[in-house]
Coordinates of C-alpha atoms and ligand atoms in Angstrom, one line a residue:
Chain A
M1 CA 111.5 2.6 38.1
N2 CA 110.2 -0.9 37.5
E3 CA 111.5 -4.0 39.3
A4 CA 113.5 -5.3 36.4
K5 CA 115.3 -2.0 36.1
L6 CA 115.9 -1.9 39.8
K7 CA 117.3 -5.4 39.7
K8 CA 119.6 -4.4 36.8
L9 CA 120.9 -1.3 38.6
R10 CA 121.6 -3.3 41.8
S11 CA 123.6 -5.8 39.9
I12 CA 125.6 -3.1 38.2
S13 CA 126.4 -1.6 41.6
K14 CA 127.6 -4.9 42.8
E15 CA 129.9 -5.3 39.8
I16 CA 131.2 -1.7 40.2
R17 CA 132.0 -2.3 43.8
K18 CA 134.0 -5.5 42.9
D19 CA 135.9 -3.7 40.2
V20 CA 136.6 -0.8 42.5
L21 CA 138.2 -3.3 45.0
R22 CA 140.1 -5.1 42.3
S23 CA 141.6 -2.0 40.8
L24 CA 142.5 -0.5 44.2
T25 CA 144.1 -3.7 45.3
E26 CA 146.1 -3.9 42.0
A27 CA 147.1 -0.2 42.5
G28 CA 148.3 -0.7 46.0
S29 CA 147.1 2.7 47.1
G30 CA 144.0 4.8 46.8
H31 CA 140.6 5.6 48.5
T32 CA 138.4 2.6 49.2
G33 CA 135.8 4.0 51.6
G34 CA 134.3 6.8 49.6
S35 CA 134.5 4.9 46.3
L36 CA 132.4 2.0 47.7
G37 CA 130.1 4.5 49.4
L38 CA 129.2 6.2 46.2
A39 CA 128.8 3.1 44.0
D40 CA 125.0 3.3 44.1
V41 CA 124.8 7.0 43.3
F42 CA 127.2 6.5 40.4
T43 CA 125.2 3.6 39.1
V44 CA 122.0 5.5 39.1
L45 CA 123.6 8.5 37.4
Y46 CA 125.5 6.7 34.7
F47 CA 122.9 4.0 34.0
H48 CA 119.6 5.8 34.5
V49 CA 119.9 9.5 34.8
L50 CA 122.6 11.0 32.6
K51 CA 121.9 12.0 29.0
H52 CA 125.2 10.9 27.5
K53 CA 126.8 9.0 24.6
P54 CA 129.8 6.9 25.7
H55 CA 130.9 6.6 22.1
K56 CA 130.8 10.3 21.7
P57 CA 132.1 11.8 25.0
D58 CA 132.3 15.4 23.7
W59 CA 128.6 15.5 22.6
P60 CA 127.8 19.2 23.3
D61 CA 124.3 18.4 24.6
R62 CA 125.4 15.8 27.2
D63 CA 124.7 16.2 30.9
R64 CA 127.8 17.0 32.8
L65 CA 129.0 15.1 35.8
I66 CA 131.7 16.9 37.8
L67 CA 133.6 15.0 40.4
S68 CA 134.8 17.6 42.8
I69 CA 136.2 14.9 45.2
G70 CA 138.9 13.6 42.9
H71 CA 140.0 11.0 45.5
V72 CA 137.1 8.8 44.7
A73 CA 138.3 8.6 41.1
P74 CA 138.2 4.7 41.3
V75 CA 134.3 4.6 41.4
L76 CA 134.2 7.2 38.5
Y77 CA 136.6 5.2 36.4
V78 CA 134.8 1.9 37.0
A79 CA 131.4 3.5 36.2
L80 CA 132.9 5.0 33.0
A81 CA 134.3 1.7 31.9
H82 CA 131.1 -0.2 32.7
A83 CA 129.2 2.5 30.7
G84 CA 131.4 1.8 27.7
Y85 CA 133.8 4.8 27.6
F86 CA 136.9 2.6 27.6
P87 CA 137.8 -1.1 28.1
K88 CA 137.3 -2.6 31.6
K89 CA 140.8 -4.2 31.5
E90 CA 142.3 -0.7 31.6
L91 CA 141.0 -0.5 35.2
Q92 CA 144.0 -2.6 36.2
T93 CA 146.3 0.3 35.3
L94 CA 144.9 2.6 38.0
R95 CA 147.6 4.9 39.5
K96 CA 150.4 3.3 37.4
L97 CA 152.9 5.1 35.3
D98 CA 151.6 6.3 32.0
S99 CA 148.0 5.2 32.8
R100 CA 145.0 7.3 31.8
L101 CA 143.6 6.5 35.2
Q102 CA 145.5 9.0 37.4
G103 CA 145.3 8.8 41.2
H104 CA 143.2 11.9 41.0
P105 CA 141.5 12.6 37.6
G106 CA 143.7 14.3 35.1
R107 CA 142.3 15.2 31.7
D108 CA 145.8 15.6 30.3
H109 CA 146.0 11.9 30.2
G110 CA 143.1 11.7 27.7
L111 CA 140.6 9.4 29.4
P112 CA 137.3 9.6 27.6
G113 CA 134.3 10.8 29.6
L114 CA 136.4 12.7 32.1
E115 CA 134.9 16.2 32.5
L116 CA 137.4 17.7 34.9
S117 CA 140.8 17.3 36.4
A118 CA 140.2 17.7 40.1
G119 CA 141.6 16.7 43.4
S120 CA 142.1 19.9 45.4
L121 CA 138.9 20.0 47.4
G122 CA 136.4 22.8 47.1
Q123 CA 136.8 23.6 43.4
G124 CA 134.3 21.5 41.6
L125 CA 131.2 23.4 42.4
S126 CA 132.7 26.6 40.9
V127 CA 133.4 24.7 37.7
A128 CA 129.9 23.3 37.7
V129 CA 128.6 26.9 38.1
G130 CA 130.7 27.9 35.0
M131 CA 129.3 25.0 33.0
A132 CA 125.7 25.8 34.0
L133 CA 126.2 29.5 33.1
A134 CA 127.5 28.5 29.7
G135 CA 124.5 26.2 29.2
K136 CA 122.1 28.9 30.1
L137 CA 123.8 31.4 27.8
D138 CA 123.6 29.0 24.9
H139 CA 120.0 28.0 25.7
K140 CA 121.0 24.4 26.1
D141 CA 119.0 22.0 28.2
F142 CA 121.7 19.9 29.7
F143 CA 122.0 19.4 33.5
V144 CA 125.2 19.7 35.5
Y145 CA 125.6 17.3 38.3
S146 CA 128.3 18.1 40.8
L147 CA 129.5 15.5 43.3
H148 CA 130.9 16.5 46.7
G149 CA 132.1 15.0 50.0
D150 CA 130.7 16.2 53.2
G151 CA 134.1 17.0 54.7
E152 CA 134.8 19.0 51.5
L153 CA 132.0 21.4 52.5
Q154 CA 134.4 22.8 55.1
E155 CA 136.2 24.5 52.2
G156 CA 135.1 28.2 52.0
S157 CA 135.2 28.2 48.3
I158 CA 132.2 25.8 48.2
W159 CA 130.1 28.5 49.8
E160 CA 131.3 31.2 47.4
A161 CA 130.1 28.9 44.6
A162 CA 126.9 28.1 46.3
M163 CA 126.1 31.8 46.7
S164 CA 126.8 32.4 43.0
A165 CA 124.7 29.4 41.8
S166 CA 121.5 30.8 43.4
H167 CA 122.3 34.4 42.5
H168 CA 122.4 33.3 38.8
K169 CA 119.3 31.1 39.3
L170 CA 121.0 28.0 38.0
D171 CA 118.2 25.5 38.3
H172 CA 119.9 23.0 35.9
L173 CA 122.6 22.5 38.5
I174 CA 122.3 19.7 41.0
A175 CA 124.9 19.1 43.7
I176 CA 125.0 15.7 45.4
V177 CA 126.7 15.5 48.7
D178 CA 128.2 12.2 49.9
R179 CA 126.9 12.5 53.5
N180 CA 128.7 9.7 55.2
E181 CA 129.4 11.9 58.3
V182 CA 133.1 10.9 58.2
Q183 CA 136.3 12.3 56.9
I184 CA 140.0 11.4 57.3
D185 CA 140.4 12.4 60.9
G186 CA 137.1 10.9 62.1
K187 CA 133.5 12.0 62.4
T188 CA 132.7 15.3 60.6
S189 CA 130.9 16.4 63.8
E190 CA 134.2 16.1 65.7
V191 CA 136.5 17.4 63.1
M192 CA 134.4 20.4 62.1
E193 CA 130.6 20.3 62.6
L194 CA 128.6 20.8 59.4
E195 CA 125.1 20.8 60.9
P196 CA 122.6 22.2 60.5
L197 CA 123.7 21.3 56.9
A198 CA 120.3 21.5 55.1
D199 CA 119.7 24.9 56.7
K200 CA 123.0 26.2 55.4
W201 CA 122.2 25.3 51.9
R202 CA 118.7 26.7 52.2
A203 CA 120.1 29.9 53.6
F204 CA 122.3 30.1 50.4
G205 CA 119.2 29.9 48.2
W206 CA 119.2 26.2 47.4
K207 CA 116.5 23.6 47.3
V208 CA 117.5 20.8 49.6
F209 CA 116.6 17.1 49.2
H210 CA 117.6 14.1 51.3
C211 CA 117.9 10.5 50.2
N212 CA 119.3 7.1 51.2
G213 CA 122.4 7.0 49.0
H214 CA 122.2 3.2 48.8
D215 CA 118.5 2.9 47.6
H216 CA 118.6 3.1 43.9
K217 CA 114.9 3.9 43.6
E218 CA 115.1 6.7 46.2
I219 CA 118.2 8.2 44.6
Y220 CA 116.5 8.2 41.2
N221 CA 113.2 9.7 42.5
T222 CA 115.0 12.4 44.4
I223 CA 117.0 13.4 41.4
Q224 CA 113.7 13.6 39.4
Q225 CA 112.4 15.9 42.1
A226 CA 115.5 18.0 42.1
K227 CA 115.3 18.4 38.3
K228 CA 112.1 20.4 38.5
K229 CA 113.1 23.9 37.4
E230 CA 112.0 26.5 39.9
G231 CA 114.7 29.1 39.5
K232 CA 117.0 27.6 42.2
P233 CA 119.9 25.2 42.2
A234 CA 119.3 21.9 44.1
V235 CA 121.4 19.9 46.5
I236 CA 120.8 16.3 47.4
L237 CA 122.2 15.2 50.8
A238 CA 122.7 11.5 50.1
K239 CA 123.1 9.5 53.3
T240 CA 125.8 6.9 52.7
L241 CA 128.0 4.5 54.5
M242 CA 131.7 4.8 53.9
G243 CA 132.9 1.4 52.7
K244 CA 129.3 0.3 51.9
G245 CA 129.1 -3.3 50.8
V246 CA 132.1 -4.7 52.7
K247 CA 130.6 -5.2 56.2
S248 CA 134.0 -5.5 57.9
I249 CA 135.1 -2.0 56.9
E250 CA 131.8 -0.1 56.8
N251 CA 131.7 3.3 58.5
D252 CA 135.4 2.9 59.5
H253 CA 137.1 6.2 58.6
R254 CA 140.5 4.5 58.6
W255 CA 139.4 3.1 55.2
H256 CA 139.1 6.5 53.7
G257 CA 142.5 6.4 52.1
K258 CA 143.8 2.9 51.9
P259 CA 143.4 0.0 49.5
P260 CA 142.6 -3.6 50.4
A261 CA 145.7 -5.7 50.9
K262 CA 146.1 -8.5 48.3
E263 CA 145.2 -11.2 50.8
Q264 CA 142.0 -9.3 51.8
L265 CA 140.6 -9.0 48.3
S266 CA 138.8 -12.4 48.0
D267 CA 137.2 -11.9 51.4
F268 CA 136.0 -8.4 50.5
L269 CA 134.7 -9.7 47.1
N270 CA 132.8 -12.4 49.0
Q271 CA 131.3 -9.9 51.4
I272 CA 130.1 -7.8 48.4
E273 CA 128.3 -10.9 47.0
E274 CA 126.7 -11.7 50.4
N275 CA 125.6 -8.1 51.2
N276 CA 124.2 -7.4 47.8
A277 CA 122.3 -10.6 47.2
I278 CA 119.5 -9.9 44.7
Chain B
M1 CA 165.3 58.4 20.8
Q2 CA 163.0 56.7 18.4
Y3 CA 160.1 56.5 20.9
K4 CA 158.1 59.5 22.0
S5 CA 155.5 59.6 24.7
R6 CA 152.1 60.6 23.4
G7 CA 151.0 61.5 26.9
R8 CA 150.1 59.5 30.0
K9 CA 147.6 56.7 30.0
A10 CA 146.9 53.9 32.4
T11 CA 147.6 50.4 31.1
K12 CA 144.3 49.3 32.6
E13 CA 142.6 51.4 29.9
G14 CA 144.4 49.4 27.2
F15 CA 143.0 46.3 28.8
A16 CA 139.5 47.8 28.8
E17 CA 139.8 48.7 25.1
G18 CA 141.1 45.3 24.3
L19 CA 138.3 43.5 26.1
V20 CA 135.6 45.5 24.4
E21 CA 137.2 44.8 21.1
L22 CA 137.3 41.1 21.9
G23 CA 133.6 41.2 22.8
K24 CA 132.8 42.9 19.5
K25 CA 134.8 40.4 17.4
Y26 CA 134.1 37.2 19.2
E27 CA 130.8 35.8 20.4
D28 CA 132.4 33.3 22.7
V29 CA 134.1 35.9 24.9
V30 CA 132.4 36.2 28.3
A31 CA 133.6 38.2 31.4
L32 CA 133.4 37.7 35.1
G33 CA 133.5 40.6 37.5
A34 CA 134.4 40.6 41.2
D35 CA 132.8 43.8 42.3
I36 CA 135.6 46.2 41.3
T37 CA 134.8 46.0 37.6
S38 CA 135.2 49.7 36.8
S39 CA 138.5 50.0 38.5
V40 CA 140.0 47.0 36.5
G41 CA 138.8 47.9 33.1
M42 CA 135.7 45.8 32.7
E43 CA 132.9 48.4 32.9
D44 CA 132.6 49.0 29.2
F45 CA 132.4 45.3 28.4
A46 CA 129.7 44.8 31.1
K47 CA 127.7 47.7 29.6
N48 CA 128.0 46.7 26.0
Y49 CA 127.6 42.9 26.4
R50 CA 125.3 42.5 29.4
E51 CA 124.3 39.0 28.7
R52 CA 127.9 37.9 28.5
F53 CA 129.0 39.6 31.7
F54 CA 128.5 37.8 35.0
S55 CA 128.7 39.6 38.3
M56 CA 130.3 37.1 40.8
G57 CA 130.8 39.3 43.9
I58 CA 133.9 39.4 46.0
A59 CA 134.8 35.8 45.6
E60 CA 137.9 35.4 43.5
Q61 CA 138.4 31.6 44.0
N62 CA 135.0 31.0 42.7
C63 CA 135.6 33.3 39.7
I64 CA 138.6 31.1 38.6
G65 CA 136.7 27.9 39.0
T66 CA 133.7 29.4 37.2
A67 CA 136.0 30.5 34.4
A68 CA 137.3 27.0 34.1
G69 CA 133.7 25.7 33.8
L70 CA 132.9 28.3 31.1
A71 CA 136.0 27.5 29.2
L72 CA 135.3 23.7 29.4
S73 CA 131.9 24.5 27.8
G74 CA 133.3 26.4 24.8
K75 CA 133.5 30.0 26.1
V76 CA 136.7 32.1 26.5
P77 CA 136.2 33.7 29.9
V78 CA 138.0 36.9 31.0
F79 CA 138.3 37.5 34.7
S80 CA 139.9 40.6 36.0
T81 CA 140.6 42.0 39.4
Y82 CA 143.6 43.3 41.3
G83 CA 146.6 41.1 40.8
V84 CA 147.0 40.4 44.5
F85 CA 143.6 38.7 44.3
A86 CA 143.5 37.4 40.7
G87 CA 146.8 35.7 40.7
I88 CA 147.9 35.3 44.3
R89 CA 144.8 34.6 46.5
T90 CA 143.5 32.2 43.8
A91 CA 146.8 30.3 43.3
D92 CA 145.4 26.8 43.9
Q93 CA 142.3 27.4 41.7
V94 CA 144.6 28.7 39.0
R95 CA 146.8 25.7 39.4
I96 CA 144.2 23.0 39.3
S97 CA 141.0 24.3 37.7
L98 CA 142.7 26.4 35.0
C99 CA 146.2 25.1 34.4
Y100 CA 145.9 21.4 35.0
N101 CA 142.7 21.4 32.9
D102 CA 144.7 23.6 30.4
V103 CA 141.7 25.7 29.4
H104 CA 141.7 28.9 27.4
A105 CA 140.8 31.5 30.0
I106 CA 142.2 35.0 30.5
I107 CA 143.1 36.5 33.8
G108 CA 143.5 40.3 34.0
G109 CA 146.0 41.1 36.8
A110 CA 145.3 44.7 37.6
H111 CA 147.1 47.0 40.0
A112 CA 150.5 45.6 39.3
G113 CA 153.5 47.1 41.2
V114 CA 154.1 49.9 43.7
S115 CA 152.7 52.5 41.3
V116 CA 149.3 51.5 42.6
G117 CA 150.2 54.3 45.0
P118 CA 148.3 55.4 48.1
D119 CA 146.4 52.1 48.7
G120 CA 149.7 50.7 50.0
A121 CA 151.3 47.3 50.3
T122 CA 148.1 45.1 50.5
H123 CA 147.0 46.2 47.0
Q124 CA 150.3 46.4 45.2
A125 CA 150.9 43.1 43.3
L126 CA 154.6 42.4 43.6
E127 CA 154.6 38.6 43.6
D128 CA 152.2 37.7 40.8
I129 CA 154.8 37.2 38.1
A130 CA 156.7 34.7 40.3
I131 CA 153.5 32.7 41.1
M132 CA 151.9 32.7 37.7
R133 CA 155.0 31.9 35.8
V134 CA 155.7 28.6 37.6
M135 CA 152.3 27.3 36.7
P136 CA 152.5 24.7 33.9
N137 CA 150.6 25.7 30.7
M138 CA 150.3 29.3 31.8
T139 CA 151.2 32.2 29.4
L140 CA 152.2 35.4 31.1
L141 CA 152.0 38.8 29.4
S142 CA 153.4 42.0 30.9
P143 CA 152.9 44.8 28.3
A144 CA 154.8 48.0 28.4
D145 CA 152.1 50.7 28.0
A146 CA 148.4 51.2 27.4
T147 CA 148.7 50.7 23.6
Q148 CA 150.5 47.5 24.0
T149 CA 148.2 46.3 26.8
K150 CA 145.3 46.5 24.3
L151 CA 147.3 44.4 21.8
A152 CA 148.3 41.9 24.5
T153 CA 144.7 41.5 25.6
M154 CA 143.7 40.7 22.0
A155 CA 146.7 38.4 21.6
A156 CA 145.6 36.5 24.8
Y157 CA 142.5 35.4 22.8
E158 CA 143.9 35.3 19.3
Q159 CA 147.3 33.7 19.9
C160 CA 146.8 31.5 22.9
A161 CA 144.9 28.3 23.6
G162 CA 145.5 27.8 27.3
P163 CA 145.4 30.0 30.5
V164 CA 146.8 33.5 30.1
Y165 CA 147.7 36.1 32.7
V166 CA 147.8 39.7 31.5
R167 CA 149.5 42.1 33.9
F168 CA 148.8 45.8 34.0
G169 CA 148.8 48.8 36.2
R170 CA 146.6 51.5 37.7
A171 CA 148.4 54.9 37.4
P172 CA 148.8 56.8 34.1
F173 CA 152.3 56.2 32.5
P174 CA 153.8 57.3 29.2
D175 CA 152.1 55.7 26.2
F176 CA 154.7 55.3 23.5
T177 CA 154.5 52.0 21.6
N178 CA 153.0 51.9 18.2
S179 CA 149.7 50.1 17.7
A180 CA 150.9 49.1 14.2
D181 CA 153.8 47.2 15.7
A182 CA 152.9 43.5 15.8
F183 CA 152.5 42.0 19.3
E184 CA 153.8 38.4 19.1
V185 CA 153.4 36.3 22.2
G186 CA 156.8 35.0 23.2
K187 CA 158.8 37.4 20.9
A188 CA 160.4 40.2 22.8
Q189 CA 161.1 43.5 21.1
T190 CA 164.5 45.3 20.7
L191 CA 163.5 48.9 21.1
K192 CA 167.0 50.2 20.9
S193 CA 170.2 48.6 19.6
G194 CA 173.5 48.8 21.5
N195 CA 176.5 46.6 22.2
D196 CA 177.9 47.6 25.6
I197 CA 175.2 46.4 28.0
T198 CA 171.5 45.2 27.7
L199 CA 168.6 46.6 29.6
I200 CA 165.7 44.0 29.7
A201 CA 162.6 45.6 31.1
T202 CA 158.9 44.8 31.5
G203 CA 155.7 46.8 32.1
H204 CA 156.2 50.4 33.3
L205 CA 159.9 49.9 33.5
V206 CA 160.3 49.7 29.7
W207 CA 159.9 53.4 29.3
E208 CA 162.3 54.0 32.1
A209 CA 164.8 51.8 30.4
L210 CA 164.6 53.8 27.2
L211 CA 165.2 57.0 29.2
A212 CA 168.1 55.3 31.0
A213 CA 169.7 54.3 27.7
E214 CA 169.5 57.9 26.6
Q215 CA 171.3 59.0 29.8
L216 CA 173.9 56.3 29.5
A217 CA 174.6 57.4 25.9
G218 CA 175.9 60.6 27.4
E219 CA 178.4 58.5 29.4
N220 CA 179.5 56.7 26.3
I221 CA 177.7 53.6 27.3
N222 CA 175.7 52.2 24.4
A223 CA 172.8 50.2 25.9
R224 CA 170.5 47.8 24.1
V225 CA 166.9 48.0 25.3
I226 CA 164.6 45.0 25.2
N227 CA 160.9 45.0 26.0
M228 CA 160.1 41.7 27.5
H229 CA 156.4 41.8 27.2
T230 CA 156.0 38.1 27.5
I231 CA 157.5 36.6 30.6
K232 CA 156.3 33.1 29.7
P233 CA 157.2 31.6 27.3
I234 CA 160.3 33.8 27.6
D235 CA 162.2 34.7 24.5
K236 CA 165.4 32.7 25.1
E237 CA 166.9 33.6 21.7
I238 CA 166.9 37.4 22.3
I239 CA 168.4 36.9 25.8
I240 CA 171.2 34.6 24.7
K241 CA 172.1 37.0 21.9
A242 CA 172.3 39.8 24.4
A243 CA 174.4 37.8 26.7
R244 CA 176.8 37.0 23.9
E245 CA 177.0 40.5 22.4
T246 CA 177.0 42.7 25.5
K247 CA 179.0 42.5 28.7
A248 CA 176.1 42.7 31.3
I249 CA 172.4 42.3 31.5
I250 CA 170.3 44.6 33.7
T251 CA 166.7 43.6 34.3
A252 CA 164.1 46.1 35.5
E253 CA 160.6 45.3 36.8
E254 CA 157.9 46.5 39.2
H255 CA 158.0 43.2 41.0
Q256 CA 160.1 41.2 43.5
V257 CA 163.4 40.5 42.0
H258 CA 163.1 37.0 43.4
G259 CA 161.0 35.0 41.0
G260 CA 160.2 37.8 38.6
L261 CA 161.6 38.9 35.3
G262 CA 165.1 39.0 36.7
S263 CA 164.9 35.4 37.7
A264 CA 163.3 34.3 34.4
V265 CA 166.1 36.0 32.5
A266 CA 168.8 34.7 34.8
E267 CA 167.6 31.1 34.3
V268 CA 168.2 31.5 30.6
V269 CA 171.6 33.3 31.0
V270 CA 173.1 30.7 33.4
H271 CA 172.2 27.8 31.2
N272 CA 173.5 29.3 28.1
H273 CA 176.0 32.1 28.4
P274 CA 176.7 33.4 31.9
V275 CA 177.3 37.1 32.1
P276 CA 177.1 39.5 35.1
M277 CA 173.5 40.6 35.9
I278 CA 172.0 43.5 37.8
F279 CA 168.5 43.3 39.2
V280 CA 166.3 46.4 39.4
G281 CA 163.1 45.7 41.2
M282 CA 161.7 45.2 44.7
H283 CA 164.3 43.5 46.9
D284 CA 162.3 41.2 49.2
R285 CA 160.1 43.8 50.8
F286 CA 156.5 45.2 50.7
G287 CA 155.6 48.5 49.1
E288 CA 153.8 51.3 51.0
S289 CA 151.6 54.3 50.5
G290 CA 152.6 57.3 48.5
Q291 CA 152.2 58.9 45.1
P292 CA 153.1 56.5 42.2
E293 CA 156.1 58.6 41.1
E294 CA 157.4 59.0 44.7
L295 CA 157.3 55.3 45.2
M296 CA 159.0 54.5 41.9
R297 CA 161.7 56.9 42.9
K298 CA 162.1 55.6 46.4
Y299 CA 162.6 52.1 45.2
G300 CA 164.8 53.0 42.3
L301 CA 162.3 51.9 39.7
T302 CA 163.2 54.8 37.4
A303 CA 165.7 55.7 34.7
E304 CA 167.9 57.3 37.4
G305 CA 167.7 54.1 39.4
I306 CA 168.8 52.0 36.5
V307 CA 171.6 54.4 35.5
S308 CA 173.1 54.5 38.9
K309 CA 173.2 50.7 39.1
V310 CA 174.9 50.6 35.7
K311 CA 177.4 53.2 36.7
N312 CA 178.2 51.2 39.9
F313 CA 178.8 48.2 37.8
Y314 CA 181.2 50.1 35.5
E315 CA 183.1 51.5 38.5
K316 CA 183.5 48.1 40.1
N317 CA 184.7 46.5 36.8
S318 CA 187.0 49.2 35.6
Ligands
MG1 MG1 132.8 12.2 54.1

């Protein structure tokens, strides 16, 4: 990744964070922490990794991105809008009646680019396994990326899916875990310990990678590593900060599920500008 | 009686035949097995279409999610296991991954009812109709015998576009419907006409209802018999007509009366033309071990059980 590209991606992330804050503030409810924390991962995926055609969302050979943690829908919607799937002004309809931008993603509302209706934790990896099996059966070469929260890994169904992905040698399936070490009630280590997390995935037959989830270059290089087909699925444990970009709320689990108040918005937008100076 | 039993055959065999037929006719049909593939009618498909059969282990929640992923990628997945696991354990996956995404996937709910027999309560699905029928977008089929289960399985592919639950049993029961009779999803069948009362039955109880009607004829009660092979979408027209033309409706099912066929019929009756109803089924309790026939008899899920409830009704109302 050259400097120009890197600069471009950073600037996209900054704009994505701002639109996440704007749409959540307008909505008056929703999940700020995780949406900000995943902005860099989403930027790298939608603007440098995914093989996709925003003007042709159903293109059969596209890479699939499954968002298992439906509550961070705002960052997905903003990334899709910035990628050209639908007009950015629609972001202001988030969580409102008749909007295509449901609180948790709902395909029944017809938003282009949305691969899955999801919101009940622990289900997305199974769906990703199904998509990967279909791709294999049809000799397609698309990749399936599946995005998860770390707290979500406490759901048993995740491990059922993990077992089946390695059993069926799905080496075109890449799971990315938002490892911010927090969940609604507090630190994951206090709510329900996940460590040794890498060992768990390895024991289930996965290749494990780590990266700084806010370093675009590192995210991209790690995904390139993970894409090497070696008969095993890959998981990337992306170390992130909940609320990344707004210093005053970073790593504060109380910001998991609330939006900025109207009077906080300009301060938060200023913090994004300062913290992401290019 | 117009219908004759050609002998006993388990409805799961009808499912197995239907599945193999689907595999032969349609390239996009794939199947997911959760370890007990031979006991739920998937063995032949797995043998004939190895590359389209995926062994998923004892992990039903994952099977439903995987089915959703396959369906979202252009396949029509069929996942079958015991109904207690297929439709009850997986309720949340069915709700979100299948139904909210509204994908064309077929769930085979095997081991329906107390006629599962000696395995006992844990393995007898008695709540799956109630749970599956409240899921938006779901189609719920509950065919009467093995012949019709094959047709229903084919129809789940050919006539449906969203998630479908096909319910069938383990033990051999009379096989009596005709393979030439069209199976139309959502259109119940009147197997016998009659204008005194109406027996609406589903699954194994349809044969019992036919026998009951014969016995009732000896008592000068002319019973209409309806095979409600589709629980959802339910055939409102045939129910309303029965409510208008006969003085009572008796539902019969191998399922809890709360939330099952009886409730589904009652919902139509009370909104359109209230008439007295009698519910034959499991009354808020678990099953137990025993031979299928013994259990059906113990819980009144037989022609005799139906007849005695009808006679009670006549005594009270005369
Ligand atoms: Mg977390």
